[in-house]
Coordinates of C-alpha atoms in Angstrom, one line a residue:
X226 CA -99.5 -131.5 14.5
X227 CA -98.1 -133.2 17.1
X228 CA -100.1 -133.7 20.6
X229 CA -98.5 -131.8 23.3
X230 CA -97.1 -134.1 25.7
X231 CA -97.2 -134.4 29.7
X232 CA -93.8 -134.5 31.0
X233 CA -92.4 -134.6 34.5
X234 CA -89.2 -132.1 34.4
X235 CA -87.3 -132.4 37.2
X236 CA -84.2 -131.0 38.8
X237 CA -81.0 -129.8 36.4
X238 CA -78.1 -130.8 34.6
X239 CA -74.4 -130.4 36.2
X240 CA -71.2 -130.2 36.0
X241 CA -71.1 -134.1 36.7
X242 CA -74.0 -135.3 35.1
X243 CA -74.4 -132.9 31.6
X244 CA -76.3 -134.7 30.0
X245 CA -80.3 -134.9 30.5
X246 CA -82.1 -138.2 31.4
X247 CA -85.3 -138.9 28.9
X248 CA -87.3 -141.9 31.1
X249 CA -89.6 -143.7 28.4
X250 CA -92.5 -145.5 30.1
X251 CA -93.6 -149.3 28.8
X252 CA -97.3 -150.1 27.7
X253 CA -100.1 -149.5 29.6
X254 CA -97.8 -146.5 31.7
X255 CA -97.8 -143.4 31.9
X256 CA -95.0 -141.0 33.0
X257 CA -96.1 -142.0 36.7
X258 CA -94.1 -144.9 36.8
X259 CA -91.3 -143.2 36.9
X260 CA -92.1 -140.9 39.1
X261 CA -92.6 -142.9 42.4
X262 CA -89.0 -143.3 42.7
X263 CA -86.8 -143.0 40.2
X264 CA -86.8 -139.0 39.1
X265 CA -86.3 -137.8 42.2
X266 CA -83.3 -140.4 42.8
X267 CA -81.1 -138.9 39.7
X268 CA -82.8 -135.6 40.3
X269 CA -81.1 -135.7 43.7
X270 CA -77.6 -136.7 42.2
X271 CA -77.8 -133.8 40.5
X272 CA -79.4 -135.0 37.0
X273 CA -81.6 -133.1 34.7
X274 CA -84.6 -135.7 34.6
X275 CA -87.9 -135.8 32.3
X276 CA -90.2 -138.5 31.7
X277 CA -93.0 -137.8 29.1
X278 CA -96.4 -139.6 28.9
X279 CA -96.5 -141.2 25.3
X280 CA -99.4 -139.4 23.3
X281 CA -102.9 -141.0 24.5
X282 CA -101.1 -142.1 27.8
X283 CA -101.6 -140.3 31.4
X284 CA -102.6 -136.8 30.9
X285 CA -101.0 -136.4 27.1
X286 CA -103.5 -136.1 24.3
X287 CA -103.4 -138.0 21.1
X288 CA -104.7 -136.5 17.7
X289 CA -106.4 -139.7 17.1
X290 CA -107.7 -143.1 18.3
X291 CA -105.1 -144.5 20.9
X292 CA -106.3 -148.3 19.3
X293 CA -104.4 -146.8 16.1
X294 CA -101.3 -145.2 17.5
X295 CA -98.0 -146.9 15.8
X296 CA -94.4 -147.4 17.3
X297 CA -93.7 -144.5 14.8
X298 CA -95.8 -142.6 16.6
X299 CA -94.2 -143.1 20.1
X300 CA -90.6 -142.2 18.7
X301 CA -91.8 -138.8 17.3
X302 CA -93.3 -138.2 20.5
X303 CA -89.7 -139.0 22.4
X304 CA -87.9 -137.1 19.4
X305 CA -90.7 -134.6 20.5
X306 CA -89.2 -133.7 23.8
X307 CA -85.4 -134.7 23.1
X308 CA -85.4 -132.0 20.3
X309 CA -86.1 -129.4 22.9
X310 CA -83.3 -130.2 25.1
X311 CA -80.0 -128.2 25.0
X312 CA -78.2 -131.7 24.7
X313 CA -78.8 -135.0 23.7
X314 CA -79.8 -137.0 26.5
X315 CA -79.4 -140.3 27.6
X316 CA -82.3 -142.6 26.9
X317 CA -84.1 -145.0 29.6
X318 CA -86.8 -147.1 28.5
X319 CA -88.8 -149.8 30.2
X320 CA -90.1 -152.6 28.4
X321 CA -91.8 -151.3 25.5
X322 CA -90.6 -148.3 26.3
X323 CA -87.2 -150.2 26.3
X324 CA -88.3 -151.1 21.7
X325 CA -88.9 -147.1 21.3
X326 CA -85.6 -146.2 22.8
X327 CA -84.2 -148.9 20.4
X328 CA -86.2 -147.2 17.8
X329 CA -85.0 -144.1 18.2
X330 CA -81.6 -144.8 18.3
X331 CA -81.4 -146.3 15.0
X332 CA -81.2 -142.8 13.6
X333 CA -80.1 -140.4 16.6
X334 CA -77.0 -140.4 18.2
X335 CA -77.6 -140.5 22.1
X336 CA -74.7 -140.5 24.6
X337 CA -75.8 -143.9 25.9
X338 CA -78.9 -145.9 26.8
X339 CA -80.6 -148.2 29.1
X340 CA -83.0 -150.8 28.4
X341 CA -85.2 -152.1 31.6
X342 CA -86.8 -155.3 30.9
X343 CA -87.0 -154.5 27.2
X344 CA -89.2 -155.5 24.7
X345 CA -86.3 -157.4 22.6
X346 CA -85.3 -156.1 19.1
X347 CA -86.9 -159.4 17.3
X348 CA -90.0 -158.1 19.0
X349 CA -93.0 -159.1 21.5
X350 CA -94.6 -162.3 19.9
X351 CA -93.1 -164.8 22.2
X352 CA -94.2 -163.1 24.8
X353 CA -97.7 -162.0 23.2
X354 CA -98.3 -165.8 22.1
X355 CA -97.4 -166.8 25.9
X356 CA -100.4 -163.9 27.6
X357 CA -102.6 -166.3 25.4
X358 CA -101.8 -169.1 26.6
X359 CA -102.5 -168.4 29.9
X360 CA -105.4 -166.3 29.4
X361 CA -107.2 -167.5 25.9
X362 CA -110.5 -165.9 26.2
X363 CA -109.0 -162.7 27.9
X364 CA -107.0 -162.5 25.0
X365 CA -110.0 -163.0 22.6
X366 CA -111.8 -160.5 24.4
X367 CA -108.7 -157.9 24.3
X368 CA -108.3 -158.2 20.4
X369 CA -112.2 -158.2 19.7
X370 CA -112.5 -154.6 21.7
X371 CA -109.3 -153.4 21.0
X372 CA -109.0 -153.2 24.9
X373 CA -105.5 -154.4 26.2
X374 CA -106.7 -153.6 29.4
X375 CA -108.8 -156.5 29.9
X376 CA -105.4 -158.2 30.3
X377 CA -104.5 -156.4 33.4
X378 CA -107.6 -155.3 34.8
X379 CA -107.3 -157.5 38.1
X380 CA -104.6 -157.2 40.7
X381 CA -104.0 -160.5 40.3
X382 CA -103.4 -160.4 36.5
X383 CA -101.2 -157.1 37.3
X384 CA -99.0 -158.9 40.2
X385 CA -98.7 -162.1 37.0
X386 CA -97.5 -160.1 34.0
X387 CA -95.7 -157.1 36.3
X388 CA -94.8 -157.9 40.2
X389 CA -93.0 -161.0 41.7
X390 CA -95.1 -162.8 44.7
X391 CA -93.7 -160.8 47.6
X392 CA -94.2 -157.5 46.0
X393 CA -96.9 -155.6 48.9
X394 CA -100.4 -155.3 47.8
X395 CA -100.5 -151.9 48.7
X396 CA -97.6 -151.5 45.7
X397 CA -99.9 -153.6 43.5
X398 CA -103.2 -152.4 43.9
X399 CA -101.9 -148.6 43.2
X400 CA -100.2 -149.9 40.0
X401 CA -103.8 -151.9 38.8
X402 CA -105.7 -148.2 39.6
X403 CA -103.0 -146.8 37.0
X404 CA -102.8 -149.4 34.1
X405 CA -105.0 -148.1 30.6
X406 CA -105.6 -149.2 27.5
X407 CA -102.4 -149.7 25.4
X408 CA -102.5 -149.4 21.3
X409 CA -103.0 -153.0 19.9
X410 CA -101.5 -151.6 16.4
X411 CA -98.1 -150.7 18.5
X412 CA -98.1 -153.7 20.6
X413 CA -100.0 -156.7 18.5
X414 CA -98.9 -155.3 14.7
X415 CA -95.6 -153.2 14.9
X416 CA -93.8 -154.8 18.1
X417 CA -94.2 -158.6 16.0
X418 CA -94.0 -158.0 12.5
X419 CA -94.2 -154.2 10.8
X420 CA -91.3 -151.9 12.8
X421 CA -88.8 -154.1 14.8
X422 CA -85.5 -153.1 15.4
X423 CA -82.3 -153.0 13.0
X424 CA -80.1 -153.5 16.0
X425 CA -77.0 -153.2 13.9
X426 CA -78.1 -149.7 13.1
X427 CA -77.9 -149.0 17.2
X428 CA -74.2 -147.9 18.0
X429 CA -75.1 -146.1 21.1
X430 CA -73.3 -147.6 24.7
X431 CA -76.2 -149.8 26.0
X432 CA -76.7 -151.6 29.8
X433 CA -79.7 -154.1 29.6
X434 CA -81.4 -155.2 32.8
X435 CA -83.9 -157.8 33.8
X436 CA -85.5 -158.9 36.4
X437 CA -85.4 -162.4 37.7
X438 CA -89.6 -162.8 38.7
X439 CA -90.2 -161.3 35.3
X440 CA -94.1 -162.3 34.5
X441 CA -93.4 -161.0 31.3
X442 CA -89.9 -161.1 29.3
X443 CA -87.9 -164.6 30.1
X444 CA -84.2 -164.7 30.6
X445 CA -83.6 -166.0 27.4
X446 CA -85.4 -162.4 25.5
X447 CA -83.6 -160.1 27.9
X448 CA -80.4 -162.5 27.3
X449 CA -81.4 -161.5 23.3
X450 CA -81.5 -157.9 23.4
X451 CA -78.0 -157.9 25.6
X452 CA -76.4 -160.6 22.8
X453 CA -77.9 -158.2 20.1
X454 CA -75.8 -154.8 21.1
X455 CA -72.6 -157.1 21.9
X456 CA -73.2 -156.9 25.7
X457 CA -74.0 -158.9 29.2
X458 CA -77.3 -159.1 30.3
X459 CA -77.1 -158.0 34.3
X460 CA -80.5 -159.2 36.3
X461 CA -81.7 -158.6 39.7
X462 CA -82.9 -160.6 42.2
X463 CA -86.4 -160.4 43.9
X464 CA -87.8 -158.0 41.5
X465 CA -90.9 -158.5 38.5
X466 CA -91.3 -156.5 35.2
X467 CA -92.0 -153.0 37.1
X468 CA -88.5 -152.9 38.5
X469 CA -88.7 -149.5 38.9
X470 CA -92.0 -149.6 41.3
X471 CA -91.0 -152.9 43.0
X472 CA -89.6 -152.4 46.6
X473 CA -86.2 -153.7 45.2
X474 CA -85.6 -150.7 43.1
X475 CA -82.8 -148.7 44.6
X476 CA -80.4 -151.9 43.4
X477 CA -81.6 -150.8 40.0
X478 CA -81.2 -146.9 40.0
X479 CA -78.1 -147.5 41.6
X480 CA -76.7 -149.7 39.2
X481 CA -77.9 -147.3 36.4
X482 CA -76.1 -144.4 38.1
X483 CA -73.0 -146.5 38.6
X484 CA -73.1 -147.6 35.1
X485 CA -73.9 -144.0 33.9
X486 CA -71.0 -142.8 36.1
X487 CA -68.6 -145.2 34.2
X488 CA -69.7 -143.7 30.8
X489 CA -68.6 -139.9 32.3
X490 CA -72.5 -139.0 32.8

């Protein structure tokens, strides 16, 4: 049976803006992360908004060990929520949140999608390989206990992989309070090797942001996923990997909404 999720519902669809917004949160999140700024921005512009907490994540329960949980896992729970909408929503997903969106729309239709700092189609080994790099026996540690956490347990390892080096410390040390354990089978096994994306099976209108200070996707992966679905890659200035927590992150939602706007949603 599947877990019963937390999700943050929030304001209602309209006449301008039909269609409902599904926020999927990135590893280590919860459904908080959108919720400092973002749903309440497109709640106000008169959106229908929801952001669920992946099974094991935040205040959602998983049916078994989080250290188990699989990308395949993740999509049912977003096909979970999107099923009980009235209409099909447009997806938002954030870094790994940004590969389950991709996932998903591999066999749903959705009336568009964006991608925030996405985990690429090809997957997160690059990326993976380059956390090691930095942090070796961190790493060794993470994989032994099966605690990603490890990886992010210090504001200073939070503002590397997730902050640029203005971000306040206020905005940082609230993040590092929030960040849990993240499923090494989603992340280590299925993001590298087992489920990455057909991309050519994705038909859905896509617009893929980065973030210049990004600690944890380069240009050249969020450059990837834009080549990938035939589009531009369109970055912002002064922001890290949590664009939507960083103080810059109006110039995102408002870019979003513009873009949105553009598609007739």
């Amino acid at each position: 049976m599947n877990p019963v999720l937390e999700v943050i519902d929030k304001g209602r669809c309209s006449e301008a803006h039909p269609a409902p917004l599904l926020f999927v949160h990135g590893g280590s999140h919860a459904a908080w992360c959108w919720d400092e700024h973002f749903l309440d921005f497109f709640a106000d512009r008169g959106y229908r908004v929801l952001a669920p907490s992946l099974r094991g994540h935040g205040s959602s329960p998983t049916s078994k060990r989080l250290l188990t949980c699989s990308i395949a896992d993740y999509v049912e729970d977003v096909c979970s929520v999107a099923n009980n909408l009235t209409a099909a929503p447009v997806l938002i997903g954030h870094s790994m949140g940004g590969f389950i969106v991709q996932k998903y729309l591999q066999t749903h239709s959705a009336p568009a999608g964006v991608l925030i700092t996405s985990t690429p189609p090809h997957g997160h080994l690059g990326a993976q390989l380059r956390l090691i790099r930095r942090h070796p026996w961190r790493s060794v540690r993470s994989l032994i206990l099966g605690k990603t956490s490890i990886l992010f347990c210090t504001p200073d390892l939070v503002r590397e992989s997730f902050f640029c080096a203005h971000t306040p410390e206020s905005i940082v040390a609230r993040t590092t309070a929030r960040i849990q354990d993240e499923s090494p089978r989603a992340i280590a096994l299925d993001m590298t090797l087992l489920n990455l994306v057909r991309s050519k099976d994705v038909t859905t209108p896509l617009l893929v942001v980065g973030a210049e200070e990004d600690g944890t996707y380069s240009h050249a992966y969020v450059r990837a996923t834009a080549a990938a679905y035939h589009t531009e890659a369109e970055f912002f200035a002064s922001v890290g990997h949590d664009m939507m927590l960083e103080d810059g992150w109006r110039a995102v939602a408002d870019r979003v909404h513009t873009w949105l706007g553009s598609h007739g949603l």
